[in-house]
mmCIF file of C-alpha atoms and ligand atoms in Angstrom:
data_model
loop_
_atom_site.group_PDB
_atom_site.id
_atom_site.type_symbol
_atom_site.label_atom_id
_atom_site.label_comp_id
_atom_site.label_asym_id
_atom_site.label_seq_id
_atom_site.Cartn_x
_atom_site.Cartn_y
_atom_site.Cartn_z
ATOM 1 C CA MET A 1 -14.235 -9.579 -21.266
ATOM 2 C CA LYS A 2 -11.908 -6.779 -20.148
ATOM 3 C CA LYS A 3 -13.860 -4.213 -18.124
ATOM 4 C CA HIS A 4 -13.859 -0.443 -18.355
ATOM 5 C CA ASN A 5 -11.825 0.272 -15.230
ATOM 6 C CA PHE A 6 -12.666 3.550 -13.459
ATOM 7 C CA SER A 7 -11.005 2.534 -10.172
ATOM 8 C CA ALA A 8 -9.432 5.337 -8.116
ATOM 9 C CA GLY A 9 -6.433 3.210 -7.202
ATOM 10 C CA PRO A 10 -4.733 0.886 -7.677
ATOM 11 C CA ALA A 11 -5.918 1.854 -11.100
ATOM 12 C CA ILE A 12 -5.938 1.214 -14.798
ATOM 13 C CA LEU A 13 -2.679 0.592 -16.653
ATOM 14 C CA PRO A 14 -2.176 0.651 -20.429
ATOM 15 C CA ALA A 15 -3.001 -2.692 -22.068
ATOM 16 C CA SER A 16 0.450 -2.874 -23.661
ATOM 17 C CA VAL A 17 2.067 -2.418 -20.234
ATOM 18 C CA LEU A 18 0.043 -5.277 -18.758
ATOM 19 C CA GLN A 19 1.058 -7.487 -21.673
ATOM 20 C CA LYS A 20 4.776 -6.757 -21.213
ATOM 21 C CA ALA A 21 4.526 -7.007 -17.419
ATOM 22 C CA GLY A 22 2.924 -10.440 -17.791
ATOM 23 C CA ASN A 23 5.549 -11.668 -20.233
ATOM 24 C CA ALA A 24 8.385 -10.587 -17.923
ATOM 25 C CA VAL A 25 6.948 -12.619 -15.068
ATOM 26 C CA HIS A 26 7.664 -15.686 -17.198
ATOM 27 C CA ASP A 27 10.845 -14.558 -18.882
ATOM 28 C CA LEU A 28 12.504 -11.145 -18.711
ATOM 29 C CA ASN A 29 13.705 -10.202 -22.220
ATOM 30 C CA GLY A 30 14.638 -13.802 -23.056
ATOM 31 C CA ILE A 31 17.241 -14.186 -20.259
ATOM 32 C CA GLY A 32 15.584 -17.392 -19.027
ATOM 33 C CA LEU A 33 14.640 -15.868 -15.653
ATOM 34 C CA SER A 34 11.539 -14.141 -14.328
ATOM 35 C CA ILE A 35 11.679 -10.474 -13.281
ATOM 36 C CA LEU A 36 10.486 -11.853 -9.917
ATOM 37 C CA GLU A 37 13.546 -14.030 -9.378
ATOM 38 C CA ILE A 38 16.543 -11.871 -10.251
ATOM 39 C CA SER A 39 18.848 -9.974 -7.918
ATOM 40 C CA HIS A 40 18.301 -6.280 -7.427
ATOM 41 C CA ARG A 41 22.083 -6.005 -7.998
ATOM 42 C CA SER A 42 21.950 -7.847 -11.329
ATOM 43 C CA PRO A 43 22.872 -5.867 -14.449
ATOM 44 C CA GLU A 44 19.363 -6.508 -15.773
ATOM 45 C CA PHE A 45 17.694 -4.792 -12.835
ATOM 46 C CA VAL A 46 20.278 -2.029 -12.496
ATOM 47 C CA GLU A 47 19.470 -1.183 -16.116
ATOM 48 C CA ILE A 48 15.725 -1.135 -15.352
ATOM 49 C CA LEU A 49 16.240 1.170 -12.379
ATOM 50 C CA ASP A 50 18.561 3.508 -14.283
ATOM 51 C CA ARG A 51 16.140 3.634 -17.185
ATOM 52 C CA SER A 52 13.227 4.420 -14.843
ATOM 53 C CA VAL A 53 15.147 7.311 -13.289
ATOM 54 C CA GLN A 54 16.151 8.597 -16.722
ATOM 55 C CA LEU A 55 12.542 8.484 -17.964
ATOM 56 C CA VAL A 56 11.403 10.555 -14.968
ATOM 57 C CA LYS A 57 14.213 13.056 -15.621
ATOM 58 C CA ASP A 58 13.402 13.274 -19.326
ATOM 59 C CA LEU A 59 9.630 13.577 -18.909
ATOM 60 C CA TYR A 60 9.904 16.378 -16.351
ATOM 61 C CA GLN A 61 13.095 17.801 -17.887
ATOM 62 C CA LEU A 62 14.811 17.729 -14.506
ATOM 63 C CA SER A 63 18.197 19.339 -14.050
ATOM 64 C CA ASP A 64 20.957 17.638 -12.070
ATOM 65 C CA ASP A 65 19.836 19.640 -9.032
ATOM 66 C CA TYR A 66 17.159 16.988 -8.523
ATOM 67 C CA ALA A 67 17.439 13.369 -7.420
ATOM 68 C CA VAL A 68 14.892 10.732 -8.429
ATOM 69 C CA LEU A 69 14.146 7.935 -5.963
ATOM 70 C CA PHE A 70 11.941 4.862 -5.975
ATOM 71 C CA LEU A 71 11.079 4.105 -2.354
ATOM 72 C CA THR A 72 8.576 2.026 -0.389
ATOM 73 C CA GLY A 73 6.055 2.866 2.318
ATOM 74 C CA GLY A 74 3.576 4.623 0.035
ATOM 75 C CA ALA A 75 2.771 8.297 -0.226
ATOM 76 C CA SER A 76 1.644 7.990 3.395
ATOM 77 C CA SER A 77 5.243 7.534 4.545
ATOM 78 C CA GLN A 78 6.214 10.678 2.652
ATOM 79 C CA PHE A 79 3.836 12.634 4.885
ATOM 80 C CA PHE A 80 6.359 12.260 7.714
ATOM 81 C CA MET A 81 9.550 11.621 5.743
ATOM 82 C CA SER A 82 9.301 14.934 3.885
ATOM 83 C CA ALA A 83 8.893 16.910 7.108
ATOM 84 C CA MET A 84 11.562 14.896 8.918
ATOM 85 C CA ASN A 85 14.113 15.658 6.191
ATOM 86 C CA LEU A 86 13.159 19.228 5.279
ATOM 87 C CA LEU A 87 11.801 20.892 8.405
ATOM 88 C CA ASP A 88 14.133 21.921 11.200
ATOM 89 C CA PRO A 89 12.627 21.626 14.726
ATOM 90 C CA SER A 90 12.921 25.408 15.102
ATOM 91 C CA ALA A 91 11.441 26.225 11.672
ATOM 92 C CA LYS A 92 8.000 26.594 10.175
ATOM 93 C CA ALA A 93 6.255 25.056 7.154
ATOM 94 C CA ALA A 94 2.930 26.022 5.601
ATOM 95 C CA TYR A 95 0.277 23.516 4.558
ATOM 96 C CA LEU A 96 -2.945 23.683 2.567
ATOM 97 C CA ASP A 97 -5.772 21.443 3.692
ATOM 98 C CA THR A 98 -7.709 20.292 0.630
ATOM 99 C CA GLY A 99 -8.813 16.812 1.652
ATOM 100 C CA SER A 100 -8.191 13.658 3.648
ATOM 101 C CA TRP A 101 -4.685 13.154 2.285
ATOM 102 C CA SER A 102 -3.622 16.733 3.053
ATOM 103 C CA SER A 103 -5.032 16.424 6.571
ATOM 104 C CA LYS A 104 -3.011 13.292 7.122
ATOM 105 C CA ALA A 105 0.119 15.035 5.834
ATOM 106 C CA ILE A 106 -0.511 17.903 8.279
ATOM 107 C CA LYS A 107 -0.962 15.553 11.218
ATOM 108 C CA GLU A 108 2.369 13.844 10.557
ATOM 109 C CA ALA A 109 4.326 17.034 9.840
ATOM 110 C CA LYS A 110 3.306 18.475 13.216
ATOM 111 C CA LEU A 111 5.607 15.905 14.827
ATOM 112 C CA PHE A 112 8.625 17.710 13.364
ATOM 113 C CA GLY A 113 8.189 21.471 13.488
ATOM 114 C CA ASP A 114 5.845 24.412 13.510
ATOM 115 C CA ILE A 115 3.036 23.864 10.992
ATOM 116 C CA GLU A 116 0.802 26.687 9.836
ATOM 117 C CA VAL A 117 -2.313 25.648 7.940
ATOM 118 C CA LEU A 118 -2.909 28.584 5.601
ATOM 119 C CA ALA A 119 -6.306 27.586 4.304
ATOM 120 C CA SER A 120 -8.758 24.714 4.302
ATOM 121 C CA SER A 121 -11.784 23.754 2.231
ATOM 122 C CA LYS A 122 -13.114 21.473 4.926
ATOM 123 C CA ASP A 123 -16.096 23.811 5.472
ATOM 124 C CA LYS A 124 -17.607 22.566 2.187
ATOM 125 C CA ASN A 125 -16.477 18.947 2.412
ATOM 126 C CA TYR A 126 -13.417 19.845 0.341
ATOM 127 C CA ASN A 127 -15.309 20.614 -2.858
ATOM 128 C CA TYR A 128 -13.038 23.540 -3.803
ATOM 129 C CA ILE A 129 -9.425 24.711 -3.777
ATOM 130 C CA PRO A 130 -8.891 27.652 -1.378
ATOM 131 C CA LYS A 131 -7.580 30.871 -2.912
ATOM 132 C CA GLY A 132 -6.787 34.389 -1.802
ATOM 133 C CA PHE A 133 -4.703 33.584 1.263
ATOM 134 C CA ASP A 134 -1.299 35.042 2.068
ATOM 135 C CA VAL A 135 1.734 32.817 2.253
ATOM 136 C CA PRO A 136 4.151 33.863 5.037
ATOM 137 C CA GLU A 137 7.758 34.462 4.004
ATOM 138 C CA ASP A 138 9.464 32.734 6.898
ATOM 139 C CA ILE A 139 8.597 29.170 5.882
ATOM 140 C CA SER A 140 10.847 26.288 4.850
ATOM 141 C CA TYR A 141 8.304 25.051 2.325
ATOM 142 C CA LEU A 142 4.656 25.059 1.320
ATOM 143 C CA HIS A 143 2.961 21.663 1.127
ATOM 144 C CA LEU A 144 0.028 20.949 -1.134
ATOM 145 C CA THR A 145 -1.842 17.994 -2.614
ATOM 146 C CA SER A 146 -2.051 18.748 -6.333
ATOM 147 C CA ASN A 147 -5.014 16.473 -7.009
ATOM 148 C CA ASN A 148 -7.524 15.475 -4.370
ATOM 149 C CA THR A 149 -8.372 11.940 -5.408
ATOM 150 C CA ILE A 150 -11.332 11.492 -3.077
ATOM 151 C CA PHE A 151 -13.074 14.843 -3.585
ATOM 152 C CA GLY A 152 -12.298 15.450 -7.259
ATOM 153 C CA THR A 153 -10.525 18.801 -7.038
ATOM 154 C CA GLN A 154 -7.186 19.821 -8.525
ATOM 155 C CA TYR A 155 -4.952 22.881 -8.493
ATOM 156 C CA HIS A 156 -4.998 24.578 -11.889
ATOM 157 C CA SER A 157 -2.666 27.331 -10.735
ATOM 158 C CA LEU A 158 -0.089 27.425 -7.964
ATOM 159 C CA PRO A 159 -0.131 29.634 -4.842
ATOM 160 C CA ASP A 160 2.041 32.724 -4.996
ATOM 161 C CA THR A 161 5.189 32.076 -2.957
ATOM 162 C CA LYS A 162 8.945 32.000 -3.326
ATOM 163 C CA ALA A 163 9.221 29.080 -0.932
ATOM 164 C CA PRO A 164 9.840 25.664 -2.471
ATOM 165 C CA LEU A 165 6.705 23.582 -2.914
ATOM 166 C CA VAL A 166 6.433 20.123 -1.425
ATOM 167 C CA CYS A 167 3.736 18.325 -3.331
ATOM 168 C CA ASP A 168 1.798 15.093 -3.020
ATOM 169 C CA MET A 169 1.206 14.307 -6.701
ATOM 170 C CA SER A 170 0.041 10.744 -6.146
ATOM 171 C CA SER A 171 -2.999 11.000 -8.364
ATOM 172 C CA ASP A 172 -1.857 13.345 -11.123
ATOM 173 C CA ILE A 173 1.824 12.575 -11.560
ATOM 174 C CA PHE A 174 2.795 12.628 -15.273
ATOM 175 C CA SER A 175 -0.690 13.784 -16.240
ATOM 176 C CA ARG A 176 0.257 17.305 -17.392
ATOM 177 C CA ASN A 177 3.084 19.786 -17.688
ATOM 178 C CA ILE A 178 4.302 21.406 -14.483
ATOM 179 C CA ASP A 179 6.628 24.259 -13.688
ATOM 180 C CA VAL A 180 9.127 21.896 -12.143
ATOM 181 C CA ASP A 181 11.519 24.574 -10.841
ATOM 182 C CA ARG A 182 8.952 25.638 -8.272
ATOM 183 C CA TYR A 183 9.074 22.291 -6.513
ATOM 184 C CA GLY A 184 11.512 21.287 -3.815
ATOM 185 C CA LEU A 185 10.018 17.844 -3.440
ATOM 186 C CA ILE A 186 7.416 15.843 -5.324
ATOM 187 C CA TYR A 187 6.158 12.492 -4.128
ATOM 188 C CA ALA A 188 3.655 10.028 -5.517
ATOM 189 C CA GLY A 189 2.503 6.535 -4.701
ATOM 190 C CA ALA A 190 2.796 4.696 -8.017
ATOM 191 C CA GLN A 191 -0.609 3.041 -7.991
ATOM 192 C CA LYS A 192 -2.790 5.849 -9.355
ATOM 193 C CA ASN A 193 -1.085 7.055 -12.492
ATOM 194 C CA MET A 194 2.376 5.523 -12.742
ATOM 195 C CA GLY A 195 2.314 1.806 -12.074
ATOM 196 C CA PRO A 196 1.201 -0.812 -9.583
ATOM 197 C CA ALA A 197 1.145 -0.457 -5.800
ATOM 198 C CA GLY A 198 4.464 -1.007 -4.055
ATOM 199 C CA THR A 199 6.754 1.856 -4.942
ATOM 200 C CA THR A 200 6.698 5.592 -4.272
ATOM 201 C CA LEU A 201 8.366 8.077 -6.554
ATOM 202 C CA VAL A 202 10.287 10.911 -4.875
ATOM 203 C CA ILE A 203 11.819 13.804 -6.791
ATOM 204 C CA VAL A 204 13.849 16.025 -4.479
ATOM 205 C CA ARG A 205 16.062 19.084 -4.887
ATOM 206 C CA LYS A 206 19.314 17.961 -3.345
ATOM 207 C CA ASP A 207 20.367 21.319 -1.878
ATOM 208 C CA LEU A 208 17.384 21.228 0.518
ATOM 209 C CA LEU A 209 18.750 18.143 2.277
ATOM 210 C CA GLY A 210 21.153 17.718 5.188
ATOM 211 C CA LYS A 211 20.106 20.968 6.859
ATOM 212 C CA VAL A 212 17.918 19.887 9.754
ATOM 213 C CA ASN A 213 19.113 19.573 13.289
ATOM 214 C CA ARG A 214 17.909 16.065 14.119
ATOM 215 C CA GLU A 215 19.024 12.483 13.798
ATOM 216 C CA ILE A 216 17.244 10.747 10.949
ATOM 217 C CA PRO A 217 17.033 6.935 10.872
ATOM 218 C CA THR A 218 19.057 5.613 7.945
ATOM 219 C CA MET A 219 16.108 4.227 5.993
ATOM 220 C CA LEU A 220 14.137 7.468 6.404
ATOM 221 C CA ASN A 221 16.931 9.717 5.218
ATOM 222 C CA TYR A 222 16.654 10.747 1.551
ATOM 223 C CA GLU A 223 20.438 11.130 1.436
ATOM 224 C CA THR A 224 20.855 7.399 2.084
ATOM 225 C CA HIS A 225 18.747 6.553 -0.934
ATOM 226 C CA ILE A 226 20.419 9.161 -3.124
ATOM 227 C CA LYS A 227 23.868 7.797 -2.266
ATOM 228 C CA LYS A 228 22.768 4.213 -2.917
ATOM 229 C CA ASN A 229 20.639 4.895 -6.017
ATOM 230 C CA SER A 230 17.437 3.637 -4.311
ATOM 231 C CA SER A 231 19.167 0.332 -3.538
ATOM 232 C CA PHE A 232 20.331 0.731 0.060
ATOM 233 C CA ASN A 233 18.058 -2.221 0.769
ATOM 234 C CA THR A 234 16.124 -4.404 -1.672
ATOM 235 C CA PRO A 235 13.986 -2.056 -3.733
ATOM 236 C CA PRO A 236 10.523 -3.089 -4.963
ATOM 237 C CA VAL A 237 11.826 -4.685 -8.150
ATOM 238 C CA TYR A 238 8.563 -5.554 -9.871
ATOM 239 C CA PRO A 239 6.660 -2.312 -9.126
ATOM 240 C CA ILE A 240 9.665 -0.364 -10.433
ATOM 241 C CA PHE A 241 9.768 -2.510 -13.568
ATOM 242 C CA VAL A 242 6.066 -1.977 -14.297
ATOM 243 C CA SER A 243 6.443 1.754 -13.571
ATOM 244 C CA MET A 244 9.271 1.849 -16.107
ATOM 245 C CA LEU A 245 6.990 0.242 -18.696
ATOM 246 C CA THR A 246 4.295 2.830 -17.962
ATOM 247 C CA LEU A 247 6.775 5.705 -18.231
ATOM 248 C CA GLU A 248 7.967 4.301 -21.563
ATOM 249 C CA TRP A 249 4.342 4.297 -22.670
ATOM 250 C CA VAL A 250 3.928 7.946 -21.591
ATOM 251 C CA ALA A 251 7.041 8.861 -23.569
ATOM 252 C CA GLU A 252 5.849 6.913 -26.637
ATOM 253 C CA MET A 253 2.486 8.644 -26.486
ATOM 254 C CA GLY A 254 4.283 11.979 -26.833
ATOM 255 C CA GLY A 255 5.216 12.841 -23.250
ATOM 256 C CA LEU A 256 3.511 15.307 -20.954
ATOM 257 C CA ASP A 257 2.222 17.615 -23.710
ATOM 258 C CA ALA A 258 0.315 14.735 -25.241
ATOM 259 C CA MET A 259 -0.892 13.463 -21.841
ATOM 260 C CA GLU A 260 -2.148 16.907 -20.912
ATOM 261 C CA LYS A 261 -4.027 17.337 -24.185
ATOM 262 C CA HIS A 262 -5.541 13.867 -23.954
ATOM 263 C CA ASN A 263 -6.518 14.297 -20.286
ATOM 264 C CA ARG A 264 -8.037 17.710 -20.885
ATOM 265 C CA GLU A 265 -10.197 16.290 -23.691
ATOM 266 C CA LYS A 266 -11.289 13.331 -21.613
ATOM 267 C CA ALA A 267 -12.186 15.486 -18.610
ATOM 268 C CA GLN A 268 -14.106 17.915 -20.823
ATOM 269 C CA LEU A 269 -16.135 15.061 -22.300
ATOM 270 C CA MET A 270 -16.885 13.647 -18.847
ATOM 271 C CA TYR A 271 -17.901 16.956 -17.264
ATOM 272 C CA ASP A 272 -19.967 18.013 -20.284
ATOM 273 C CA ALA A 273 -21.929 14.796 -19.856
ATOM 274 C CA ILE A 274 -22.444 15.428 -16.143
ATOM 275 C CA ASP A 275 -23.524 19.039 -16.723
ATOM 276 C CA ARG A 276 -26.037 18.373 -19.499
ATOM 277 C CA ASN A 277 -27.560 15.277 -17.890
ATOM 278 C CA PRO A 278 -30.635 16.228 -15.808
ATOM 279 C CA LEU A 279 -30.127 13.353 -13.346
ATOM 280 C CA PHE A 280 -26.535 14.056 -12.355
ATOM 281 C CA GLU A 281 -24.694 16.876 -10.642
ATOM 282 C CA GLY A 282 -20.960 17.554 -10.307
ATOM 283 C CA VAL A 283 -19.560 17.728 -6.763
ATOM 284 C CA ALA A 284 -16.507 19.992 -7.138
ATOM 285 C CA GLU A 285 -16.561 23.700 -7.944
ATOM 286 C CA LYS A 286 -16.256 23.990 -11.723
ATOM 287 C CA GLU A 287 -12.988 25.941 -11.805
ATOM 288 C CA ASP A 288 -11.320 23.435 -9.472
ATOM 289 C CA ARG A 289 -12.486 20.245 -11.138
ATOM 290 C CA SER A 290 -9.972 17.442 -11.356
ATOM 291 C CA TRP A 291 -8.944 16.065 -14.743
ATOM 292 C CA MET A 292 -8.250 12.756 -13.039
ATOM 293 C CA ASN A 293 -11.208 12.058 -10.734
ATOM 294 C CA ALA A 294 -14.650 13.325 -11.704
ATOM 295 C CA THR A 295 -16.979 13.229 -8.697
ATOM 296 C CA PHE A 296 -20.742 13.476 -9.232
ATOM 297 C CA VAL A 297 -23.979 12.587 -7.513
ATOM 298 C CA MET A 298 -27.433 11.464 -8.566
ATOM 299 C CA LYS A 299 -30.145 14.015 -7.903
ATOM 300 C CA TYR A 300 -32.423 11.218 -6.689
ATOM 301 C CA GLU A 301 -30.449 9.138 -4.236
ATOM 302 C CA ASN A 302 -32.882 6.229 -4.419
ATOM 303 C CA LEU A 303 -31.772 5.619 -8.038
ATOM 304 C CA GLU A 304 -28.082 5.214 -7.198
ATOM 305 C CA LYS A 305 -28.099 1.470 -6.897
ATOM 306 C CA GLU A 306 -29.980 1.013 -10.156
ATOM 307 C CA PHE A 307 -27.447 3.187 -11.963
ATOM 308 C CA LEU A 308 -24.558 1.170 -10.560
ATOM 309 C CA ASP A 309 -26.308 -2.012 -11.727
ATOM 310 C CA ASP A 310 -26.554 -0.546 -15.239
ATOM 311 C CA CYS A 311 -22.854 0.365 -15.137
ATOM 312 C CA ASN A 312 -22.037 -3.138 -14.061
ATOM 313 C CA ALA A 313 -24.105 -4.623 -16.903
ATOM 314 C CA ALA A 314 -22.177 -2.448 -19.379
ATOM 315 C CA GLY A 315 -18.826 -3.771 -18.079
ATOM 316 C CA ILE A 316 -18.028 -0.602 -16.140
ATOM 317 C CA SER A 317 -16.107 -1.109 -12.897
ATOM 318 C CA GLY A 318 -15.105 1.187 -10.037
ATOM 319 C CA VAL A 319 -17.468 4.185 -10.352
ATOM 320 C CA LYS A 320 -18.937 4.029 -6.856
ATOM 321 C CA GLY A 321 -17.914 7.197 -5.005
ATOM 322 C CA HIS A 322 -15.730 7.285 -1.899
ATOM 323 C CA ARG A 323 -17.775 6.933 1.292
ATOM 324 C CA SER A 324 -16.873 10.449 2.437
ATOM 325 C CA VAL A 325 -18.433 12.007 -0.694
ATOM 326 C CA GLY A 326 -21.022 9.441 -1.793
ATOM 327 C CA GLY A 327 -22.413 9.271 -5.312
ATOM 328 C CA PHE A 328 -19.980 8.399 -8.049
ATOM 329 C CA ARG A 329 -16.403 8.945 -9.038
ATOM 330 C CA ALA A 330 -15.018 8.317 -12.488
ATOM 331 C CA SER A 331 -11.246 8.075 -12.245
ATOM 332 C CA ILE A 332 -9.936 8.798 -15.721
ATOM 333 C CA TYR A 333 -6.176 8.553 -15.327
ATOM 334 C CA ASN A 334 -3.621 8.659 -18.161
ATOM 335 C CA ALA A 335 -4.307 5.092 -19.267
ATOM 336 C CA MET A 336 -8.103 5.511 -19.466
ATOM 337 C CA PRO A 337 -9.136 5.303 -23.145
ATOM 338 C CA ILE A 338 -11.615 7.883 -24.375
ATOM 339 C CA ASP A 339 -13.839 5.037 -25.644
ATOM 340 C CA SER A 340 -14.371 3.754 -22.095
ATOM 341 C CA ILE A 341 -15.521 7.221 -21.048
ATOM 342 C CA LYS A 342 -17.969 7.192 -23.951
ATOM 343 C CA VAL A 343 -19.385 3.886 -22.718
ATOM 344 C CA LEU A 344 -19.987 5.423 -19.272
ATOM 345 C CA ILE A 345 -21.581 8.520 -20.803
ATOM 346 C CA ASP A 346 -23.912 6.341 -22.899
ATOM 347 C CA VAL A 347 -25.050 4.524 -19.758
ATOM 348 C CA MET A 348 -25.652 7.887 -18.053
ATOM 349 C CA ASP A 349 -27.655 9.205 -21.019
ATOM 350 C CA ASP A 350 -29.702 6.013 -21.342
ATOM 351 C CA PHE A 351 -30.424 6.099 -17.634
ATOM 352 C CA ALA A 352 -31.637 9.685 -17.812
ATOM 353 C CA GLN A 353 -33.924 8.823 -20.734
ATOM 354 C CA THR A 354 -35.573 5.890 -19.015
ATOM 355 C CA HIS A 355 -36.012 7.884 -15.801
ATOM 356 C CA ALA A 356 -37.056 11.199 -17.317
HETATM 357 C C1 PLP B 401 -3.834 7.343 -2.693
HETATM 358 C C2 PLP B 401 -3.246 8.598 -2.200
HETATM 359 C C3 PLP B 401 -2.381 8.636 -1.089
HETATM 360 C C4 PLP B 401 -2.030 7.405 -0.284
HETATM 361 O O1 PLP B 401 -1.082 6.669 -0.947
HETATM 362 P P1 PLP B 401 -0.433 5.358 -0.280
HETATM 363 O O2 PLP B 401 0.595 4.997 -1.314
HETATM 364 O O3 PLP B 401 -1.524 4.362 -0.127
HETATM 365 O O4 PLP B 401 0.161 5.737 1.025
HETATM 366 C C5 PLP B 401 -1.856 9.844 -0.717
HETATM 367 N N1 PLP B 401 -2.153 10.968 -1.381
HETATM 368 C C6 PLP B 401 -2.972 10.980 -2.456
HETATM 369 C C7 PLP B 401 -3.267 12.263 -3.147
HETATM 370 C C8 PLP B 401 -3.558 9.791 -2.882
HETATM 371 O O5 PLP B 401 -4.372 9.795 -3.943
#
C-alpha cells in the first residue's frame, strides 16, 4: 500500500509524475530508448531541457533579464557559488540567520567578501523570523532562506531593502506567488518541492554577473552555464526530466495561484489540528509558521514513541522531527494531498482521546 509520505526531503512527488517517470525509464515517449540511455545532446533531451526552462519562466513570469539554469552540487554548492559570482572581494553582503541552512550559507560566503549578519533567531532555536532590523545601503545583496525546512518557519513578508535578494528557496520553490522582481538570484535543490535529488534550479538576473574581481573556475561560473544552456558538461538528465514532469503538473493544477491557495488550506488544517489538540504544541511562532513544514512537539515526551507507532500503523511515514528540534515535523509540500493530512490529523485526535 502506498504510504502517506510526510518526508522533509527527498520528498513526495505527484502520483501522476511517478507514473510518467517510471514509464520513461522503460521507453521515453515511444522512441524505443530509456530516458536513462539517451545523449544529453539528443533532440529528445534538448526539448526536455528547453521545456523545463520555459515552464520555470512561465510559472514565475520571468522577463528575459533572468536566466534559468539546472545545475548539480545541491543547494549547498549555491552557498558558495552565489557569493563567488556576485560578491566582489572589496564589497559587502548582508545575511539573515534563520536556521542551519542559513548558517551554512553564511559560513561559505565569508570566504569571498565582507559578510554582515543583520539578524539571527538562534537565541530561540530558530523558532521565529527576525524583524525590525535595518538593512545597510552599501550591500551587493541580501541573502535569506525563504523557508526553514528544519525549524518550520517561513518569511511571509520580505525585508525592506532596495538591494537584490539572493534566496535559498529549496523547500518552498513553486509553492506560492512571489514578487520576482525583487530577487537577483533564487536557488533551490530540486528534492523538496520540484523533483528528485540531483539537480539544483538557479534563476539569476544576468546583469548582476561578470562584475567581480576574481577568477572563477569554469564550472562554478554562472556565465558558463548560461552560455551553454546548462549543458557545458553532462547535465543531470533524469532529475531534470522528472522536474519537468512536476512543473507540468504545477501548471496543470493552475500554476502558483492554485498552489498557494491549496498550500494555505493544507497548512491551516494542519495548524488548527495542532492548536486544538491538548497533547500537541506548535514549535514556530504563529505568524512565522511555514506552509511547507509544520513542526510540533508532544507535551509529554514519554508518549512520542507510541504516537510514532500509531502513525506507522496508519501508513504515515516521515513525521519524526529533525534531531535539532525533536518532536514531529509534517512536511506538506505541493504534492501532499489534503486527504493524507486528514489521516494524520485523525491519528492525532485518536491519540489525544485515548490519552486524555
Ligand atoms: C535541503 C535544503 C538544503 C540543502 O540542499 P542540498 O541540495 O542537499 O545541498 C539547503 N537549503 C534548504 C532550505 C534546504 O531545505
